[in-house]
Coordinates of C-alpha atoms in Angstrom, one line a residue:
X12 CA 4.3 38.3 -34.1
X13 CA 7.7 38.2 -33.7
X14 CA 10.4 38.5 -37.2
X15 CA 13.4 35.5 -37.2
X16 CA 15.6 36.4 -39.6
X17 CA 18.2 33.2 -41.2
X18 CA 21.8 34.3 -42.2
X19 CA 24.1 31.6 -42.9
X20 CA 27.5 33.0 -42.4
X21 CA 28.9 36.1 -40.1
X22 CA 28.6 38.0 -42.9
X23 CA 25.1 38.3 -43.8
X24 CA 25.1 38.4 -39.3
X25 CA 26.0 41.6 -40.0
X26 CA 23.4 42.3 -42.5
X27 CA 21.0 41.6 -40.1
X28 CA 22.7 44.3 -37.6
X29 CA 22.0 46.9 -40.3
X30 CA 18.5 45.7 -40.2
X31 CA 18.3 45.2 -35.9
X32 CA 15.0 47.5 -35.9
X33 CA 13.0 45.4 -37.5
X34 CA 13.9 42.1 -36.5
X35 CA 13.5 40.0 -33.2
X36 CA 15.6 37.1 -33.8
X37 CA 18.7 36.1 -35.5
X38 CA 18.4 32.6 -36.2
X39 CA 21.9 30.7 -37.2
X40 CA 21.5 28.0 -39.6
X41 CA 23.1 26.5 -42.7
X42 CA 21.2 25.4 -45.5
X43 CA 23.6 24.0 -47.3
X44 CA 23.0 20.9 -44.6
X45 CA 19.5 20.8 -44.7
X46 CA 16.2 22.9 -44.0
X47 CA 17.2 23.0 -40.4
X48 CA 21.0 22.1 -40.9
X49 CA 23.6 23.5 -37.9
X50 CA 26.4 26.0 -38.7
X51 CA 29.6 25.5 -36.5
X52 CA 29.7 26.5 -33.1
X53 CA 32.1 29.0 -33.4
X54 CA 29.8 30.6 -36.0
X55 CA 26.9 30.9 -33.6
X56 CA 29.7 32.4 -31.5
X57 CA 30.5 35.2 -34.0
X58 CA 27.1 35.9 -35.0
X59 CA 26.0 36.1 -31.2
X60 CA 29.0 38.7 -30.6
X61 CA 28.1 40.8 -34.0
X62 CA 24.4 41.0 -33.3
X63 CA 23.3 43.8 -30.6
X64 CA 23.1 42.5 -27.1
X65 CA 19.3 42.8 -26.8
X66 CA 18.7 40.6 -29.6
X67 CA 18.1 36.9 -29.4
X68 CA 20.2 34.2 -31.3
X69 CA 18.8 31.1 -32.3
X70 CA 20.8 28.2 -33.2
X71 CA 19.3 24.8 -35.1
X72 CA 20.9 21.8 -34.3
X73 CA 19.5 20.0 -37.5
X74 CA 17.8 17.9 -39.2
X75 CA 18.1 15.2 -36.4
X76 CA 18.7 11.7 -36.5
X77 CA 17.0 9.3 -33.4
X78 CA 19.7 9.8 -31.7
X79 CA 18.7 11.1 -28.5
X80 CA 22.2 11.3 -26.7
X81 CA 24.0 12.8 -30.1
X82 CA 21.4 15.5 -30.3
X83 CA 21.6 16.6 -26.4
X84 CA 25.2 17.1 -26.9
X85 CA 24.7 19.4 -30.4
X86 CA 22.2 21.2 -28.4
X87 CA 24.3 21.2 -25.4
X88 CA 27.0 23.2 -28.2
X89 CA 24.7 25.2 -29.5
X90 CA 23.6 27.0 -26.1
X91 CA 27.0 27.2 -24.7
X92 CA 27.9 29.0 -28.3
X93 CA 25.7 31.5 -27.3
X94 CA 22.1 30.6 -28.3
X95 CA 19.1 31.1 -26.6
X96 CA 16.9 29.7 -28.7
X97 CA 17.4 26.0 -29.3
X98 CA 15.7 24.4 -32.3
X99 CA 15.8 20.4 -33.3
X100 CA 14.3 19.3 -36.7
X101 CA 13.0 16.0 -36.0
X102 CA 13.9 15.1 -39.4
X103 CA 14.6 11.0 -38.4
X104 CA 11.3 10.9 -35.5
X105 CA 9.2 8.3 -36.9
X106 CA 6.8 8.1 -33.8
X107 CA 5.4 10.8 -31.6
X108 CA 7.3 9.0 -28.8
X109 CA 10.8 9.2 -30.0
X110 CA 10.5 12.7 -30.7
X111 CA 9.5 13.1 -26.5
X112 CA 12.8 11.2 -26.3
X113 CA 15.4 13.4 -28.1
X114 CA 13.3 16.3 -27.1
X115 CA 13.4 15.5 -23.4
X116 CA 17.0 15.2 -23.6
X117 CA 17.6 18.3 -25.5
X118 CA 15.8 20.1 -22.5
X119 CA 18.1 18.4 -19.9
X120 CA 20.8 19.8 -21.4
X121 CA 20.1 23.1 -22.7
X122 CA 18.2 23.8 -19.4
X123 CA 20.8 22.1 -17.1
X124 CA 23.6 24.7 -18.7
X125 CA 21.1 28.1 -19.5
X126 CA 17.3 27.5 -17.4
X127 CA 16.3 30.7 -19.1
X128 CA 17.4 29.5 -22.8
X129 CA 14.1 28.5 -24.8
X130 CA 13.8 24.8 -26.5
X131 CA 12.3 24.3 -30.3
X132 CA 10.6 21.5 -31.4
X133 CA 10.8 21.6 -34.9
X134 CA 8.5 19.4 -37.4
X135 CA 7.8 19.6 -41.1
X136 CA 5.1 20.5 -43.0
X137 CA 5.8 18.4 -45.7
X138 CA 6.3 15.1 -43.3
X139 CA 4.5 12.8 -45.8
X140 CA 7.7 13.4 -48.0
X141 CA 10.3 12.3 -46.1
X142 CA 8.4 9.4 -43.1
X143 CA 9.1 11.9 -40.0
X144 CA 5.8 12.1 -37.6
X145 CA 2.6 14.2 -38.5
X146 CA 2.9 18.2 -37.9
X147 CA -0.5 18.0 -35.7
X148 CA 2.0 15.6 -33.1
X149 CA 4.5 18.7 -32.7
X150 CA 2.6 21.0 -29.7
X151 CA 2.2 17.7 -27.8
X152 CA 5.8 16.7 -28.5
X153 CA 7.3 20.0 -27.1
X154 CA 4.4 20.1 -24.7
X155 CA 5.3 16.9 -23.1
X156 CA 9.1 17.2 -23.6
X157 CA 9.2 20.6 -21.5
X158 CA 10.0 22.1 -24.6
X159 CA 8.8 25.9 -24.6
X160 CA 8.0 26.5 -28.4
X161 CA 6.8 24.3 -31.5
X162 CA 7.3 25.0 -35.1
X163 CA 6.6 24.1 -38.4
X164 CA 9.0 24.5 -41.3
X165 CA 9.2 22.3 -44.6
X166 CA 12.0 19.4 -45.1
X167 CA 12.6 20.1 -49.2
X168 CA 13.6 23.1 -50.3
X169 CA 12.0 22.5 -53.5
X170 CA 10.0 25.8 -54.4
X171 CA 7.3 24.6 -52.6
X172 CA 5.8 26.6 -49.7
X173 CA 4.3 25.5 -45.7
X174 CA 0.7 26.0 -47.1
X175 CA 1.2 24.2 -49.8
X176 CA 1.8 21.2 -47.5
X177 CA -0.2 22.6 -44.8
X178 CA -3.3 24.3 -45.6
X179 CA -4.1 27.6 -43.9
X180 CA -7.1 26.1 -41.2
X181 CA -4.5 23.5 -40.3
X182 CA -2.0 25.5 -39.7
X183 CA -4.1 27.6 -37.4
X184 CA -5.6 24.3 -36.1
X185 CA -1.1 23.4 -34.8
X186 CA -1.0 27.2 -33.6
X187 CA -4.3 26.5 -31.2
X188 CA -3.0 23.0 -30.1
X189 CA 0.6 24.7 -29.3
X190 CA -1.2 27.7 -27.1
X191 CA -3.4 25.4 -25.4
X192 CA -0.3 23.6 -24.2
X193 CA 1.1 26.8 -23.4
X194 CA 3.9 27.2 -26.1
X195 CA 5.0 29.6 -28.5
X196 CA 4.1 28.8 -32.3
X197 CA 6.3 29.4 -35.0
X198 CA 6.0 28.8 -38.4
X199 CA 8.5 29.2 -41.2
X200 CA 8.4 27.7 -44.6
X201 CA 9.1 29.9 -48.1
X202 CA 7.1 32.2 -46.2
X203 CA 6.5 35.5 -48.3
X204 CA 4.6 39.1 -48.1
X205 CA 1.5 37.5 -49.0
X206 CA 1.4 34.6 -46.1
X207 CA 1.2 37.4 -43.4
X208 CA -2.2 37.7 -43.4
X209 CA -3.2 34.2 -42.2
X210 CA -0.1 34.0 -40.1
X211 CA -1.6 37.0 -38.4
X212 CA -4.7 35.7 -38.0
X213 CA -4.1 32.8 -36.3
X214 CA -2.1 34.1 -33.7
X215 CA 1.2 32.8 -34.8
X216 CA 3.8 34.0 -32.5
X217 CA 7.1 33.6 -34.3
X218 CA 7.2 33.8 -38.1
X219 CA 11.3 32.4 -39.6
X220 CA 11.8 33.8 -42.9
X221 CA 14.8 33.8 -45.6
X222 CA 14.2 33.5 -48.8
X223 CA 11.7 36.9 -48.5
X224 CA 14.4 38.9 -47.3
X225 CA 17.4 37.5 -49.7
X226 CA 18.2 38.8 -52.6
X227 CA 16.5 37.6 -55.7
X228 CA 14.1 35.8 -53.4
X229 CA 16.8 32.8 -53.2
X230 CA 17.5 31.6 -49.9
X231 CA 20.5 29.7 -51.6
X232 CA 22.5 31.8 -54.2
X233 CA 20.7 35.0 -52.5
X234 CA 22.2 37.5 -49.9
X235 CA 20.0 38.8 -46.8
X236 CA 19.1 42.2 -47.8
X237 CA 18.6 45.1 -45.0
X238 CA 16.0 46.7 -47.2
X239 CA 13.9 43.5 -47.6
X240 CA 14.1 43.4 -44.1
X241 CA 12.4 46.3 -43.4
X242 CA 10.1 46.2 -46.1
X243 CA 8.6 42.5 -45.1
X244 CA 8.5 44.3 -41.1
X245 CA 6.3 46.9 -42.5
X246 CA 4.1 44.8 -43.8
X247 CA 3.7 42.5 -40.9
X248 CA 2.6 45.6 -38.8
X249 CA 0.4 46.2 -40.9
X250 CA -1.3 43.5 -40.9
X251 CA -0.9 43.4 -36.7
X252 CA -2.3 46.8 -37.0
X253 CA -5.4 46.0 -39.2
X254 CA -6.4 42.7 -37.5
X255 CA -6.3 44.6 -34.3
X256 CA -9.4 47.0 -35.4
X257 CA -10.7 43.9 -37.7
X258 CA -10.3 45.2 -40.4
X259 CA -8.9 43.2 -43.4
X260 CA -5.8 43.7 -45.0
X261 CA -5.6 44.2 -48.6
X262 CA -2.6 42.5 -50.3

């Protein structure tokens, strides 16, 4: 299972670089703008220059509007910024089929400028809340887009957590859909320590945390912390190390 990590400003970029051992994936975002919501290009463009060279950056676009030709040209920024991991909350897809439509185009254009650059689509636990199509719709949604990965995240930043929306066996139940179509699974949401049990278990490929590794646990007035960092790492090989030999892990 691979760590993303969220910093919202160069700054807390470099946080992350005191922190490079124990993370996979720097992922740029600003949540200010939303749960998925897009920093500026030219911070993508720091972040990807501060950041050691062997570590991905991921870039969200945001939480996107039906707008498939506006969203193929903010994905179409984000790559040439320097991401390689392309992620699009389908915050305004109603219907399975216009999420196919602004995903297909995102992959024309991120693929068209980087083949090798991966493509998220991004969905929301807590759909129900704000009209956007059902979780369970995402891994055929990127499947059928040509998408490469499909994730799960939640729209309001209210407290609440993924399982809350999404129970556990569901969650696994989007993880097997997504593998079966032959993409990555992520899974982010308020994710903490205790999560990485079930995450593990399931076979959850990419697991996006902030909040865990911020300061006071507040992914809003909270500051990435190198320490957290390391600390949540240890605990997710831990649990990669125990489900290995099937053994439980005791939280």
């Amino acid at each position: 299972m691979l760590l993303l990590i969220s910093p919202d400003s160069v700054e807390e970029a470099l946080d992350c670089v005191k922190a490079a051992e124990h993370l996979d994936i720097v992922d740029v975002k600003k949540p200010d703008e939303g749960s998925l919501g897009a920093n500026f290009p030219w911070v993508i463009r720091e972040i990807r220059h501060a950041v050691p060279a062997d570590k991905p950056v991921s870039a969200t676009v945001g939480d996107v509007p039906y707008k498939p030709g506006t969203v193929a040209q903010a994905a179409l920024g984000a790559v040439v910024s320097g991401a390689t991991y392309i992620k699009v909350g389908l915050y305004g897809c109603t219907t399975p089929d216009q999420g196919i439509e602004v995903m297909r185009a995102v992959v024309r254009a991120v693929k068209d400028h980087r083949p090798d650059a991966l493509v998220v689509a991004s969905g929301y636990a807590d759909a129900y809340r704000i009209g956007c199509v059902n979780p369970l719709a995402l891994p055929d949604i990127a499947a059928r887009s040509g998408a490469d990965a499909a994730m799960l995240d939640t729209a309001i930043k209210d407290g609440t957590r993924l399982f809350d929306h999404v129970p556990p066996e569901v969650c696994a139940e989007f993880v097997r859909l997504a593998h079966a179509s032959g993409l990555l699974a992520a899974l982010a949401g308020s994710i903490t320590q205790a999560d990485l049990g079930p995450l593990t278990r399931m076979g959850t490929d990419i697991v996006g945390v902030r909040g865990a590794v911020c300061e006071g646990g507040d992914r809003n007035t909270g500051r990435i912390q190198p320490h957290l960092v390391a600390a949540f790492r240890a605990e997710m090989d831990r649990h990669a190390r125990e489900h290995a030999v099937g053994v439980p892990a005791v939280n």
